[in-house]
Short mmCIF file of C-alpha atoms in Angstrom, two decimals:
data_model
loop_
_atom_site.label_atom_id
_atom_site.label_comp_id
_atom_site.label_asym_id
_atom_site.label_seq_id
_atom_site.Cartn_x
_atom_site.Cartn_y
_atom_site.Cartn_z
CA MET A 1 86.31 75.30 91.82
CA VAL A 2 85.66 71.88 90.40
CA LYS A 3 83.69 70.69 93.65
CA LEU A 4 81.55 73.96 93.60
CA LYS A 5 78.29 74.05 91.65
CA PRO A 6 75.98 76.96 90.59
CA TYR A 7 72.64 77.77 92.04
CA GLU A 8 69.57 76.26 90.79
CA GLU A 9 67.92 79.30 89.45
CA TYR A 10 69.45 82.87 88.48
CA LYS A 11 67.81 85.95 87.27
CA GLU A 12 69.02 88.54 84.74
CA VAL A 13 70.18 91.69 86.27
CA ASP A 14 70.71 95.26 84.48
CA LEU A 15 74.19 96.11 85.85
CA PRO A 16 77.20 96.86 83.48
CA TRP A 17 79.63 94.82 85.70
CA LEU A 18 77.30 91.71 86.46
CA GLU A 19 74.94 89.87 84.08
CA ARG A 20 73.00 87.86 86.57
CA ILE A 21 72.61 86.84 90.12
CA PRO A 22 70.75 83.77 91.92
CA SER A 23 66.91 84.21 91.90
CA HIS A 24 66.40 84.80 95.48
CA TRP A 25 69.27 87.34 95.95
CA GLY A 26 68.25 91.26 95.95
CA GLN A 27 69.81 94.16 94.63
CA ARG A 28 70.22 97.44 96.48
CA LYS A 29 71.90 100.91 96.22
CA VAL A 30 75.00 101.40 98.01
CA LYS A 31 73.55 104.49 99.51
CA TYR A 32 70.96 102.41 101.29
CA LEU A 33 73.34 99.97 102.73
CA PHE A 34 75.96 102.58 103.97
CA ASP A 35 76.10 105.85 105.59
CA GLU A 36 78.88 108.12 105.14
CA ARG A 37 81.16 109.20 108.08
CA VAL A 38 82.62 112.61 107.93
CA ASP A 39 83.73 113.33 111.63
CA LYS A 40 86.69 115.37 112.21
CA GLY A 41 88.55 116.94 115.05
CA TYR A 42 90.20 113.96 116.41
CA PRO A 43 93.86 114.63 116.47
CA ASP A 44 94.93 112.31 119.28
CA GLU A 45 93.65 109.21 117.58
CA THR A 46 95.97 106.74 115.83
CA LEU A 47 97.11 107.58 112.46
CA LEU A 48 95.88 105.04 109.83
CA ALA A 49 97.07 103.91 106.38
CA ALA A 50 94.89 102.51 103.58
CA THR A 51 96.66 99.56 102.22
CA GLN A 52 95.69 97.25 99.25
CA THR A 53 96.90 94.18 101.07
CA LYS A 54 96.20 94.55 104.70
CA GLY A 55 93.17 96.86 104.67
CA VAL A 56 93.07 100.02 107.08
CA VAL A 57 95.81 99.79 109.61
CA PRO A 58 98.00 101.89 111.78
CA LYS A 59 100.94 103.37 109.96
CA HIS A 60 103.29 101.97 112.15
CA MET A 61 102.03 98.43 111.22
CA TYR A 62 102.78 98.96 107.86
CA GLU A 63 106.30 98.42 106.43
CA ASN A 64 106.48 100.41 103.63
CA ARG A 65 107.28 104.30 103.41
CA THR A 66 104.13 106.76 104.05
CA VAL A 67 104.13 110.26 104.65
CA VAL A 68 103.00 111.05 108.36
CA ALA A 69 101.16 114.12 108.73
CA GLN A 70 102.71 116.27 111.27
CA LYS A 71 100.07 119.12 111.80
CA ASP A 72 96.49 120.01 111.26
CA LEU A 73 95.57 116.39 112.40
CA HIS A 74 92.23 117.84 113.30
CA LEU A 75 91.24 117.74 109.62
CA LEU A 76 91.65 114.11 109.35
CA LYS A 77 88.54 112.11 109.10
CA LEU A 78 87.64 109.53 111.92
CA VAL A 79 87.64 105.82 111.11
CA LYS A 80 85.98 103.20 113.36
CA LYS A 81 86.81 99.56 113.40
CA GLY A 82 84.41 98.00 110.98
CA ASP A 83 84.14 100.79 108.67
CA PHE A 84 85.03 100.67 104.87
CA VAL A 85 87.54 103.20 103.27
CA ILE A 86 87.52 104.38 99.72
CA SER A 87 91.24 105.32 99.03
CA LEU A 88 93.07 106.80 96.14
CA ARG A 89 93.93 103.36 94.99
CA SER A 90 90.31 101.79 95.35
CA PHE A 91 89.44 101.94 91.54
CA GLN A 92 92.65 99.54 91.42
CA GLY A 93 92.55 97.44 94.37
CA GLY A 94 88.71 97.87 95.61
CA ILE A 95 87.46 99.07 99.00
CA GLU A 96 89.54 98.53 102.12
CA TYR A 97 88.08 97.25 105.44
CA ALA A 98 89.17 99.14 108.58
CA TYR A 99 90.68 96.75 111.12
CA TYR A 100 91.41 99.63 113.59
CA GLN A 101 90.10 102.93 114.73
CA GLY A 102 92.01 105.95 113.85
CA ILE A 103 92.26 108.98 111.70
CA ILE A 104 92.80 109.06 107.99
CA SER A 105 92.99 111.51 104.97
CA PRO A 106 90.22 113.83 104.43
CA ALA A 107 90.52 112.94 100.90
CA TYR A 108 89.17 109.43 101.53
CA THR A 109 85.51 108.40 101.62
CA ILE A 110 84.58 106.62 105.05
CA MET A 111 81.49 103.91 104.65
CA ILE A 112 79.51 102.66 107.48
CA PRO A 113 77.62 99.40 106.79
CA LYS A 114 74.14 99.17 107.93
CA ASN A 115 72.46 96.02 109.44
CA GLU A 116 71.03 94.91 106.04
CA ILE A 117 74.58 94.12 104.84
CA ALA A 118 77.44 91.99 106.58
CA PRO A 119 80.63 93.62 106.61
CA SER A 120 82.56 90.34 106.51
CA TYR A 121 80.60 89.80 103.27
CA PHE A 122 81.31 93.22 101.85
CA LYS A 123 85.03 92.82 102.88
CA HIS A 124 85.27 90.33 99.95
CA LEU A 125 82.85 91.83 97.69
CA GLY A 126 84.56 95.04 97.70
CA LYS A 127 88.06 93.58 96.80
CA SER A 128 86.51 91.24 93.94
CA ARG A 129 87.45 91.79 90.49
CA LEU A 130 84.00 92.32 89.16
CA PHE A 131 83.13 94.94 91.93
CA ILE A 132 86.60 96.58 90.91
CA GLU A 133 85.19 96.98 87.49
CA LEU A 134 82.26 98.83 89.09
CA LEU A 135 84.77 101.24 90.67
CA LYS A 136 86.35 101.98 87.55
CA LEU A 137 82.96 103.07 86.14
CA CYS A 138 82.81 105.44 88.93
CA VAL A 139 86.22 107.14 88.41
CA THR A 140 86.61 111.17 87.76
CA GLY A 141 89.89 112.92 86.74
CA ILE A 142 92.84 111.88 84.56
CA ARG A 143 95.81 109.85 85.22
CA GLU A 144 97.50 110.60 88.79
CA GLY A 145 94.39 112.82 89.68
CA GLN A 146 92.06 109.91 89.34
CA ASN A 147 89.49 109.24 92.24
CA ILE A 148 86.24 107.53 92.96
CA ASP A 149 83.20 110.06 92.95
CA TYR A 150 81.35 108.31 95.78
CA ASN A 151 78.20 110.63 94.44
CA VAL A 152 78.21 108.11 91.39
CA LEU A 153 79.16 105.01 93.31
CA LYS A 154 76.46 105.38 96.34
CA ASN A 155 73.82 105.41 93.44
CA ALA A 156 75.05 102.14 91.99
CA MET A 157 73.33 98.78 92.48
CA ILE A 158 75.01 95.71 94.13
CA PRO A 159 73.91 92.26 94.73
CA LEU A 160 72.65 91.56 98.14
CA PRO A 161 72.12 87.79 99.39
CA PRO A 162 70.12 87.03 102.50
CA LYS A 163 71.96 88.15 105.56
CA GLU A 164 72.44 84.43 106.69
CA GLU A 165 73.88 83.62 103.29
CA GLN A 166 76.07 86.63 103.43
CA ASP A 167 77.81 85.34 106.84
CA GLN A 168 78.11 81.84 105.09
CA ILE A 169 79.72 83.26 102.11
CA ALA A 170 82.15 85.31 104.14
CA LYS A 171 82.97 82.32 106.54
CA PHE A 172 83.63 79.99 103.52
CA LEU A 173 86.12 82.52 101.88
CA ASP A 174 88.03 83.22 105.14
CA ASN A 175 88.67 79.68 105.58
CA ARG A 176 89.60 78.80 101.80
CA LEU A 177 91.69 81.91 101.21
CA SER A 178 93.63 81.30 104.66
CA LYS A 179 94.42 77.88 103.26
CA ILE A 180 95.20 79.38 99.79
CA ASN A 181 97.32 82.12 101.37
CA ARG A 182 99.10 79.69 103.72
CA PHE A 183 100.41 77.64 101.00
CA ILE A 184 101.40 80.61 99.07
CA LYS A 185 103.47 81.81 102.18
CA ALA A 186 105.08 78.46 102.14
CA LYS A 187 106.07 78.61 98.40
CA LYS A 188 107.46 82.34 99.05
CA ARG A 189 109.64 81.13 101.67
CA GLN A 190 111.00 78.26 99.25
CA ILE A 191 111.74 81.27 96.97
CA ASP A 192 113.51 83.12 99.68
CA LEU A 193 115.67 80.01 100.63
CA LEU A 194 116.56 79.55 96.88
CA LYS A 195 117.67 83.31 96.67
CA GLU A 196 119.57 83.04 99.87
CA LEU A 197 121.45 80.01 98.33
CA LYS A 198 122.20 82.03 94.97
CA GLN A 199 123.77 84.91 96.80
CA ALA A 200 125.59 82.28 99.18
CA ILE A 201 127.08 80.62 95.78
CA ILE A 202 128.02 84.17 94.72
CA ASN A 203 129.51 84.97 97.86
CA GLN A 204 131.79 82.01 98.02
CA ALA A 205 132.74 82.19 94.44
CA VAL A 206 134.08 85.66 94.27
CA THR A 207 135.77 85.60 97.60
CA LYS A 208 137.05 82.01 98.07
CA GLY A 209 137.12 80.78 94.56
CA ILE A 210 135.80 77.50 93.25
CA ASP A 211 138.72 75.14 94.09
CA PRO A 212 138.40 74.31 97.75
CA SER A 213 141.81 72.58 97.59
CA VAL A 214 143.89 75.70 96.89
CA PRO A 215 146.21 76.99 99.68
CA LYS A 216 144.67 79.98 101.45
CA LYS A 217 146.13 82.99 103.03
CA ASP A 218 144.77 85.89 105.12
CA SER A 219 143.63 88.61 103.13
CA GLY A 220 144.09 91.32 105.69
CA VAL A 221 140.74 92.75 104.91
CA GLU A 222 138.07 92.21 107.51
CA TRP A 223 135.11 91.40 105.41
CA LEU A 224 136.95 88.91 103.06
CA GLY A 225 138.84 86.96 105.81
CA GLU A 226 140.94 84.15 103.91
CA ILE A 227 141.28 84.20 100.13
CA PRO A 228 143.30 81.60 97.69
CA GLU A 229 147.05 82.11 98.09
CA HIS A 230 147.59 83.05 94.41
CA TRP A 231 145.02 85.93 94.64
CA GLU A 232 145.89 89.61 94.75
CA ILE A 233 144.14 92.33 96.88
CA LYS A 234 143.30 95.92 95.09
CA ARG A 235 141.29 98.84 95.58
CA ILE A 236 138.12 99.23 93.48
CA LYS A 237 139.94 102.32 92.08
CA ASN A 238 142.60 100.60 90.76
CA ASN A 239 140.48 99.01 88.19
CA ASN A 240 137.27 100.94 87.94
CA ARG A 241 136.05 104.26 86.98
CA LEU A 242 133.40 105.99 88.85
CA TYR A 243 130.75 108.46 86.88
CA ASN A 244 128.12 110.54 88.48
CA GLY A 245 124.82 111.08 87.04
CA ASN A 246 123.09 114.26 85.61
CA ALA A 247 120.10 116.26 86.82
CA PHE A 248 117.65 115.38 84.18
CA PRO A 249 114.90 117.89 83.47
CA ILE A 250 111.27 116.68 83.92
CA GLU A 251 110.19 117.80 80.46
CA TYR A 252 112.24 115.17 78.79
CA GLN A 253 111.20 112.29 81.11
CA GLY A 254 108.57 109.97 79.44
CA ASN A 255 109.68 111.20 75.72
CA ASP A 256 111.47 110.03 72.77
CA PHE A 257 114.15 113.10 71.88
CA GLY A 258 116.76 110.95 70.53
CA GLU A 259 119.10 107.89 70.52
CA ILE A 260 120.60 107.83 73.87
CA PRO A 261 118.81 106.09 76.71
CA PHE A 262 118.36 107.93 80.12
CA TYR A 263 118.02 105.69 83.25
CA LYS A 264 116.35 106.73 86.42
CA VAL A 265 116.63 104.84 89.80
CA SER A 266 113.67 103.04 89.33
CA ASP A 267 114.90 101.36 86.31
CA ILE A 268 117.49 99.39 88.24
CA ASN A 269 115.02 98.36 90.93
CA LYS A 270 114.42 94.94 89.64
CA ALA A 271 116.14 91.37 89.93
CA GLU A 272 117.36 91.41 86.28
CA ILE A 273 121.15 91.23 85.81
CA PHE A 274 121.09 93.66 82.76
CA VAL A 275 118.94 97.09 82.85
CA SER A 276 115.82 96.82 80.74
CA GLU A 277 115.12 99.45 77.78
CA SER A 278 114.82 102.73 78.92
CA ASN A 279 111.12 105.13 78.56
CA ASN A 280 113.49 108.11 77.91
CA TYR A 281 115.95 108.97 75.06
CA VAL A 282 117.85 112.01 74.50
CA SER A 283 119.54 113.39 71.46
CA ARG A 284 123.37 114.11 71.38
CA GLU A 285 122.54 117.62 70.67
CA LEU A 286 120.74 118.04 74.16
CA VAL A 287 123.58 115.94 75.72
CA ASN A 288 126.15 118.41 74.12
CA ASN A 289 124.06 121.66 74.86
CA ASN A 290 123.59 120.71 78.48
CA ARG A 291 127.14 119.26 79.08
CA TRP A 292 125.65 116.17 80.74
CA THR A 293 127.88 113.03 81.31
CA ILE A 294 127.60 110.13 79.04
CA ILE A 295 128.14 106.95 80.53
CA PRO A 296 130.18 104.40 78.48
CA SER A 297 128.83 101.15 77.52
CA ASN A 298 129.40 97.95 79.87
CA CYS A 299 128.99 99.98 83.16
CA ILE A 300 127.51 98.77 86.38
CA LEU A 301 124.60 100.86 87.65
CA PHE A 302 123.51 101.53 91.21
CA ALA A 303 121.85 104.25 93.41
CA LYS A 304 124.27 106.53 95.43
CA ILE A 305 121.51 108.28 97.61
CA GLY A 306 118.22 107.85 99.36
CA GLU A 307 116.11 104.58 100.29
CA ALA A 308 117.19 103.02 96.79
CA LEU A 309 120.58 102.77 98.24
CA LYS A 310 119.60 100.50 101.05
CA LYS A 311 118.02 98.04 98.47
CA ASN A 312 121.71 97.37 96.93
CA HIS A 313 120.32 97.20 93.64
CA ARG A 314 123.13 96.95 90.77
CA LYS A 315 122.41 96.64 86.97
CA ILE A 316 124.75 96.15 84.00
CA ASN A 317 123.85 98.39 81.21
CA LYS A 318 125.60 97.43 77.70
CA LYS A 319 124.88 100.74 75.89
CA VAL A 320 126.10 104.30 76.06
CA CYS A 321 123.60 106.12 78.35
CA LEU A 322 122.79 108.85 80.66
CA ILE A 323 121.75 108.29 84.33
CA ASP A 324 119.97 110.54 86.83
CA ASN A 325 121.91 112.30 89.63
CA ASN A 326 120.53 109.77 92.25
CA MET A 327 122.74 107.21 90.41
CA GLN A 328 126.36 106.53 89.91
CA ALA A 329 128.19 104.19 87.37
CA MET A 330 131.33 101.99 87.83
CA TYR A 331 133.07 101.22 84.52
CA PRO A 332 135.34 98.12 85.25
CA TYR A 333 138.51 97.88 83.00
CA GLU A 334 141.46 95.16 83.25
CA ILE A 335 138.88 93.03 85.37
CA ASN A 336 136.10 91.03 84.06
CA LEU A 337 132.71 92.92 83.91
CA LEU A 338 130.47 90.10 85.29
CA PHE A 339 133.22 89.07 88.05
CA GLN A 340 133.20 92.68 89.29
CA TYR A 341 129.50 92.91 89.03
CA TYR A 342 128.95 89.86 91.22
CA LEU A 343 131.49 90.94 93.65
CA MET A 344 129.34 94.31 93.84
CA ARG A 345 126.43 92.07 94.94
CA VAL A 346 128.51 91.04 97.92
CA ILE A 347 129.72 94.27 98.88
CA ASP A 348 127.14 96.24 100.91
CA MET A 349 126.72 99.88 100.12
CA SER A 350 125.80 101.01 103.41
CA TRP A 351 129.44 100.31 104.39
CA PHE A 352 130.17 103.65 102.73
CA ASP A 353 126.96 105.67 104.05
CA ASN A 354 128.17 109.15 104.81
CA GLY A 355 126.01 108.76 107.93
CA GLY A 356 123.74 111.99 107.07
CA THR A 357 119.96 112.04 107.49
CA VAL A 358 119.64 110.66 103.90
CA PRO A 359 121.66 107.66 103.11
CA SER A 360 124.26 108.69 100.56
CA ILE A 361 127.66 107.16 99.43
CA ASN A 362 131.09 108.35 100.43
CA THR A 363 132.67 108.09 96.85
CA SER A 364 136.18 108.32 98.38
CA GLU A 365 135.65 105.21 100.94
CA LEU A 366 134.02 103.27 98.06
CA LEU A 367 136.65 103.60 95.66
CA SER A 368 139.14 102.73 98.50
CA CYS A 369 137.51 99.66 99.31
CA LYS A 370 139.90 96.63 99.24
CA ILE A 371 138.48 93.84 96.89
CA PRO A 372 139.90 90.28 95.86
CA PHE A 373 141.51 90.14 92.49
CA PRO A 374 142.03 86.72 90.96
CA PRO A 375 144.00 85.96 87.72
CA ILE A 376 141.84 87.16 84.78
CA GLU A 377 141.17 83.66 83.29
CA GLU A 378 140.15 82.75 86.81
CA GLN A 379 137.66 85.44 87.01
CA GLN A 380 136.15 84.37 83.83
CA ALA A 381 135.95 80.70 84.98
CA ILE A 382 134.32 81.78 88.22
CA VAL A 383 131.73 83.83 86.22
CA ILE A 384 130.87 80.75 84.20
CA TYR A 385 130.59 78.66 87.57
CA ILE A 386 128.15 81.23 89.09
CA GLU A 387 125.94 81.57 86.14
CA THR A 388 125.76 77.67 85.81
CA LYS A 389 124.58 77.13 89.21
CA ILE A 390 122.05 79.99 89.23
CA LYS A 391 120.75 79.40 85.98
CA VAL A 392 119.33 75.97 87.83
CA ILE A 393 118.14 77.71 90.74
CA GLU A 394 116.25 80.24 88.89
CA LYS A 395 114.75 77.58 86.88
CA HIS A 396 113.31 76.25 90.24
CA ILE A 397 112.28 79.95 91.41
CA ASP A 398 110.44 80.39 88.11
CA ALA A 399 108.67 76.95 88.51
CA ILE A 400 107.50 77.87 92.15
CA GLN A 401 106.62 81.39 91.23
CA SER A 402 104.32 80.04 88.26
CA LYS A 403 102.59 78.04 90.95
CA ILE A 404 102.01 81.13 93.01
CA ASN A 405 100.65 83.02 90.12
CA LEU A 406 98.22 80.20 89.51
CA LEU A 407 97.15 80.25 92.84
CA ARG A 408 96.53 83.99 93.14
CA GLU A 409 94.66 83.81 89.93
CA TYR A 410 92.45 80.89 91.32
CA ARG A 411 91.83 82.90 94.54
CA THR A 412 90.71 86.09 92.60
CA SER A 413 88.49 83.88 90.30
CA LEU A 414 87.14 82.15 93.53
CA ILE A 415 86.51 85.40 95.28
CA SER A 416 84.37 86.79 92.34
CA ALA A 417 82.49 83.67 91.57
CA VAL A 418 81.53 83.31 95.44
CA VAL A 419 80.22 86.94 96.29
CA THR A 420 78.42 87.49 92.91
CA GLY A 421 76.68 84.21 93.29
CA LYS A 422 78.17 82.09 90.39
CA VAL A 423 78.64 79.07 92.85
CA ASP A 424 76.55 78.08 95.64
CA VAL A 425 78.33 77.72 99.05
CA ARG A 426 75.39 77.60 101.28
CA HIS A 427 75.60 73.98 102.20
CA ILE A 428 79.41 73.53 102.17
CA PRO A 429 80.49 72.84 105.93
CA VAL A 430 83.23 75.25 106.91
CA GLU A 431 85.29 75.00 110.28
CA ASP A 432 85.89 78.25 112.01
CA THR A 433 89.08 80.26 110.87
CA ASP A 434 90.96 81.51 114.03
CA GLU A 435 93.08 83.80 112.21
CA PHE A 436 92.83 85.06 108.47
CA ILE A 437 96.07 84.63 106.70
CA GLU A 438 97.08 87.19 104.34
CA ASP A 439 99.10 86.96 101.41
CA ILE A 440 101.36 90.22 100.69
CA ALA A 441 101.97 90.41 97.10
CA GLU A 442 105.88 90.68 96.00
CA ASP A 443 104.72 93.92 93.95
CA GLU A 444 102.88 95.67 96.32
CA GLU A 445 103.81 99.26 95.64
CA GLY A 446 102.84 100.51 98.97
CA VAL A 447 100.27 102.76 100.36
CA PHE A 448 99.07 106.10 98.98
CA GLU A 449 98.56 108.57 101.82
CA GLU A 450 98.08 112.17 102.14
CA GLU A 451 100.06 114.82 104.28
CA ILE A 452 97.99 117.76 105.41
CA GLY A 453 100.06 120.99 104.23
CA GLU A 454 99.47 124.49 105.14
CA GLU A 455 96.84 124.77 102.53
CA ASP A 456 95.22 121.62 103.33
CA LYS A 457 96.47 120.01 100.00
CA GLU A 458 96.42 116.45 99.46
CA VAL A 459 99.90 115.27 98.22
CA LEU A 460 100.10 111.74 96.62
CA ILE A 461 102.91 110.00 97.87
CA CYS A 462 103.86 106.33 96.48
#
């Protein structure tokens, strides 16, 4: 950004999201730059997904879970390569470029660029921070029902550089963003390697101990192999009590009815060891009236069913609480809480899957799982060793993540500055970019896609 200079002359514009543009740029209403595509009746075309990071791509290319329409495919809208799609998330993440031809939800608006605007330029403008501010002005509905009113958007004015300049802007951004994203990917790989190292330290410490010189013996347990000679082998049920969750009425969710926190599966899907504060609290009177199971303090919470089970997330909760019926809680006794927690991070919950269509834990098999059991004083020493080691690693991870965050912020600022004319890139030499390198954000929540039901109702799935 330091090397980029502004244009020599600017003019004021009467736009709520943009104050000025280069003096030789024009302004045009969206409806004069795009036609709307409403073609239906192509059930054999590829099903597409509108994503915030990859644009509009075939569903099978998108890793995150999406709903797949099974019938009434003739009701879906046709999208051609080079079109733009306004999805249910566009007021948050911008307008998506279609890299493939296929069919997509009828709730989406399909925009066909005319000759006056270069798709490569609008691909960046439509995802820029300032343009998203415009999209927010075109939103109708409330909360989860929000959507962009295309009748409002198509009458909005957007900046329009000369066609040749649009091409140069796109070429410049493709080149610079690829370099930034390539660097981000390298940094993320460093973080992945550090996380692998952290897990390896935990695995070694809780299954082999921290003194490599002690004599070993065969544990007789396939997943453990050899363990220190003086360690015991016990089953999880010998030192842990298991609690099931409760069906929690939706009318209580998101409200504060009392002093006992209630946790859902989504509350344990983050990296921290301890569960964060709950958004839901329940009174003891409600608990007693409904005969809900109260989970004691110092428990390990984990998912017992569904896709969350595959993620193997575990959290320690230090307070008395309630949990939903998709979770279980393990209360360790006569064993160090943190040692049991780190041990549970080594154990793969898929070992105890019932084998049904939906993943779920076979509780009996889990409780019968054999685990290593060092003397209690050694358990404490192992916990101190692990936490000392991983504290150093996490410090490195935080430093790398800070660099990634700065690069992403720079990237966002660069896009907005270039596509709105705050800086001039007309005369900057740019080599061709053979392949545009994307950066997939770690907090990507996935695609919002509709399933066509019997009454052609759009169902929002995250």
